mmCIF file of C-alpha atoms in Angstrom:
data_model
loop_
_atom_site.group_PDB
_atom_site.id
_atom_site.type_symbol
_atom_site.label_atom_id
_atom_site.label_comp_id
_atom_site.label_asym_id
_atom_site.label_seq_id
_atom_site.Cartn_x
_atom_site.Cartn_y
_atom_site.Cartn_z
ATOM 1 C CA LEU A 395 -0.095 0.191 -0.130
ATOM 2 C CA GLU A 396 2.631 2.000 1.059
ATOM 3 C CA ALA A 397 4.316 2.248 -2.163
ATOM 4 C CA TRP A 398 1.274 2.995 -4.494
ATOM 5 C CA ALA A 399 0.666 5.797 -2.305
ATOM 6 C CA ARG A 400 3.773 7.273 -3.432
ATOM 7 C CA SER A 401 3.395 6.588 -6.814
ATOM 8 C CA SER A 402 3.322 9.135 -9.855
ATOM 9 C CA ASN A 403 1.012 6.434 -11.020
ATOM 10 C CA VAL A 404 -2.269 7.225 -12.524
ATOM 11 C CA GLU A 405 -3.193 4.558 -10.677
ATOM 12 C CA ALA A 406 -1.630 4.138 -8.439
ATOM 13 C CA ALA A 407 -4.628 5.958 -5.446
ATOM 14 C CA ASP A 408 -7.020 2.706 -7.449
ATOM 15 C CA LYS A 409 -4.896 0.431 -6.743
ATOM 16 C CA ALA A 410 -4.024 1.210 -3.565
ATOM 17 C CA GLU A 411 -7.688 1.242 -2.639
ATOM 18 C CA LYS A 412 -7.812 -2.318 -4.016
ATOM 19 C CA GLY A 413 -4.950 -4.383 -1.332
ATOM 20 C CA LEU A 414 -6.508 -2.565 1.400
ATOM 21 C CA ARG A 415 -10.004 -4.275 0.405
ATOM 22 C CA GLN A 416 -8.027 -7.291 -0.597
ATOM 23 C CA MET A 417 -7.094 -7.460 2.597
ATOM 24 C CA ASP A 418 -9.425 -7.075 4.550
ATOM 25 C CA ARG A 419 -11.505 -9.641 2.670
ATOM 26 C CA LEU A 420 -8.651 -11.651 3.149
ATOM 27 C CA CYS A 421 -8.677 -11.228 6.453
ATOM 28 C CA ALA A 422 -11.782 -12.414 7.109
ATOM 29 C CA GLU A 423 -12.252 -15.637 5.215
ATOM 30 C CA LYS A 424 -9.285 -16.208 7.604
ATOM 31 C CA ARG A 425 -6.924 -16.407 4.706
ATOM 32 C CA PHE A 426 -4.426 -13.313 6.379
ATOM 33 C CA ASP A 427 -3.999 -12.218 9.296
ATOM 34 C CA CYS A 428 -2.764 -8.517 9.525
ATOM 35 C CA PRO A 429 -6.208 -6.121 9.222
ATOM 36 C CA SER A 430 -6.250 -3.352 8.204
ATOM 37 C CA ASN A 431 -5.110 -0.577 10.254
ATOM 38 C CA VAL A 432 -5.235 3.419 10.455
ATOM 39 C CA PHE A 433 -1.972 3.616 8.518
ATOM 40 C CA SER A 434 -3.443 0.822 5.642
ATOM 41 C CA TYR A 435 -5.400 3.704 5.758
ATOM 42 C CA ASN A 436 -3.821 6.440 5.694
ATOM 43 C CA ALA A 437 -1.703 4.945 3.073
ATOM 44 C CA VAL A 438 -4.545 5.192 1.041
ATOM 45 C CA MET A 439 -6.143 8.840 2.094
ATOM 46 C CA ALA A 440 -1.902 10.103 0.394
ATOM 47 C CA ALA A 441 -2.655 7.917 -2.149
ATOM 48 C CA TYR A 442 -5.933 9.596 -3.086
ATOM 49 C CA ALA A 443 -3.586 13.406 -1.783
ATOM 50 C CA ARG A 444 -0.720 12.871 -3.635
ATOM 51 C CA SER A 445 -2.416 11.766 -6.834
ATOM 52 C CA SER A 446 -3.692 14.183 -9.553
ATOM 53 C CA SER A 447 -6.470 13.135 -9.949
ATOM 54 C CA ALA A 448 -6.684 13.916 -6.326
ATOM 55 C CA LEU A 449 -8.864 17.581 -8.567
ATOM 56 C CA THR A 450 -11.464 14.991 -9.608
ATOM 57 C CA THR A 451 -14.976 14.384 -7.269
ATOM 58 C CA GLU A 452 -14.593 11.258 -6.990
ATOM 59 C CA SER A 453 -11.070 11.848 -5.463
ATOM 60 C CA ILE A 454 -12.834 13.306 -2.228
ATOM 61 C CA GLN A 455 -16.024 11.143 -2.242
ATOM 62 C CA LYS A 456 -13.687 8.336 -1.812
ATOM 63 C CA THR A 457 -10.884 10.004 0.987
ATOM 64 C CA LEU A 458 -14.086 11.213 3.148
ATOM 65 C CA GLN A 459 -15.408 7.623 2.589
ATOM 66 C CA LEU A 460 -11.685 5.899 3.341
ATOM 67 C CA PHE A 461 -12.040 8.390 6.266
ATOM 68 C CA ASP A 462 -15.936 7.994 7.624
ATOM 69 C CA GLU A 463 -14.812 4.187 7.198
ATOM 70 C CA LEU A 464 -11.916 4.399 9.110
ATOM 71 C CA LYS A 465 -13.535 6.145 12.146
ATOM 72 C CA GLU A 466 -16.415 4.115 12.716
ATOM 73 C CA ARG A 467 -14.667 0.942 12.455
ATOM 74 C CA TYR A 468 -12.728 2.448 15.942
ATOM 75 C CA LYS A 469 -15.655 3.721 17.263
ATOM 76 C CA ASN A 470 -17.003 -0.396 17.202
ATOM 77 C CA ASP A 471 -13.904 -1.121 18.476
ATOM 78 C CA PRO A 472 -12.095 1.328 20.897
ATOM 79 C CA THR A 473 -9.792 -0.109 22.734
ATOM 80 C CA ASN A 474 -7.667 -1.373 19.498
ATOM 81 C CA LYS A 475 -5.937 2.286 19.295
ATOM 82 C CA LEU A 476 -4.414 0.679 15.640
ATOM 83 C CA LEU A 477 -8.153 2.139 14.138
ATOM 84 C CA ARG A 478 -7.714 5.490 15.696
ATOM 85 C CA PRO A 479 -7.557 7.902 13.408
ATOM 86 C CA LEU A 480 -4.146 10.555 13.727
ATOM 87 C CA PHE A 481 -3.366 14.000 13.480
ATOM 88 C CA VAL A 482 -1.266 12.804 9.203
ATOM 89 C CA THR A 483 -4.884 11.250 8.594
ATOM 90 C CA TYR A 484 -7.320 13.913 9.623
ATOM 91 C CA SER A 485 -3.821 15.684 7.137
ATOM 92 C CA TYR A 486 -4.631 13.795 3.794
ATOM 93 C CA VAL A 487 -8.484 14.520 3.984
ATOM 94 C CA PHE A 488 -7.322 18.361 4.492
ATOM 95 C CA GLN A 489 -5.047 17.996 1.481
ATOM 96 C CA THR A 490 -7.218 15.978 -1.144
ATOM 97 C CA VAL A 491 -10.585 18.555 0.020
ATOM 98 C CA LEU A 492 -8.446 21.632 -0.670
ATOM 99 C CA ARG A 493 -6.944 20.919 -3.667
ATOM 100 C CA PHE A 494 -9.694 20.355 -5.584
ATOM 101 C CA ARG A 495 -12.046 23.663 -5.075
ATOM 102 C CA ASP A 496 -15.064 21.837 -3.976
ATOM 103 C CA PRO A 497 -17.722 24.458 -2.768
ATOM 104 C CA ASP A 498 -18.055 21.722 0.212
ATOM 105 C CA ALA A 499 -14.482 22.597 0.993
ATOM 106 C CA GLU A 500 -15.366 25.249 3.411
ATOM 107 C CA GLU A 501 -18.305 23.052 5.276
ATOM 108 C CA ILE A 502 -15.377 19.799 4.552
ATOM 109 C CA ILE A 503 -12.554 21.658 6.478
ATOM 110 C CA GLN A 504 -15.074 23.248 9.370
ATOM 111 C CA GLN A 505 -16.357 19.775 10.675
ATOM 112 C CA LEU A 506 -12.475 18.408 10.196
ATOM 113 C CA VAL A 507 -11.583 20.833 12.528
ATOM 114 C CA ASP A 508 -14.393 20.800 14.982
ATOM 115 C CA GLU A 509 -13.592 17.498 15.143
ATOM 116 C CA LEU A 510 -10.229 18.400 16.401
ATOM 117 C CA PHE A 511 -10.953 20.443 18.291
ATOM 118 C CA LEU A 512 -13.016 17.017 20.784
ATOM 119 C CA GLN A 513 -10.142 15.446 20.166
ATOM 120 C CA GLU A 514 -8.883 14.311 24.084
ATOM 121 C CA ARG A 515 -5.685 15.311 25.464
ATOM 122 C CA GLU A 516 -3.833 11.616 24.801
ATOM 123 C CA PHE A 517 -4.599 12.714 20.582
ATOM 124 C CA TRP A 518 -2.370 15.505 20.493
ATOM 125 C CA LEU A 519 0.599 13.230 22.654
ATOM 126 C CA SER A 520 0.575 10.770 20.361
ATOM 127 C CA GLY A 521 3.733 12.421 18.268
ATOM 128 C CA SER A 522 1.026 12.366 15.509
ATOM 129 C CA ASN A 523 0.526 15.613 15.268
ATOM 130 C CA ASP A 524 3.360 16.628 13.512
ATOM 131 C CA GLU A 525 5.303 19.566 11.452
ATOM 132 C CA LYS A 526 5.253 18.233 7.971
ATOM 133 C CA SER A 527 1.087 17.740 7.927
ATOM 134 C CA ILE A 528 0.927 20.698 9.523
ATOM 135 C CA LYS A 529 3.037 22.338 6.968
ATOM 136 C CA LYS A 530 1.024 20.655 3.426
ATOM 137 C CA ILE A 531 -2.104 21.745 5.490
ATOM 138 C CA LYS A 532 -0.653 25.615 5.049
ATOM 139 C CA TRP A 533 0.030 24.661 1.601
ATOM 140 C CA GLU A 534 -2.562 23.721 0.744
ATOM 141 C CA LEU A 535 -4.503 25.617 2.634
ATOM 142 C CA GLY A 536 -2.259 28.866 0.959
ATOM 143 C CA LYS A 537 -2.531 27.681 -2.626
ATOM 144 C CA SER A 538 -7.293 26.841 -2.445
ATOM 145 C CA ASP A 539 -10.332 30.203 -2.666
ATOM 146 C CA LEU A 540 -10.086 29.186 1.154
ATOM 147 C CA SER A 541 -6.955 31.404 2.116
ATOM 148 C CA ASN A 542 -8.618 34.546 1.249
#
């Protein structure tokens, strides 16, 4: 998944997502003992954030769907810290949404910011709020229509 996340191939994001789905399917069939987790989801969302196809509505929808899926999985299994979204997870969503300049971008960004404000102290102390992610968000925000 990480290789697809770093690839410049036009189909990289879709290939990464297919890999994630295959992991989950094989786990469900008891043929693979490595269930997807926040890092798997992050790799796929990173692929969408970096992809040239991030300028399409479909890429944003897929990123938001993956993000919601991950949050739902964590909500259903809150003791599994490997399902808890990290700051970098939010960062990939921010980056993808800001690159698209969608009319709903402002509302989506506000929702993400609201969710971040509600995070517990543990989230902020986990080391997941790295400076590199914040710089990427600032850069995309500076290029977007929302920076005015």
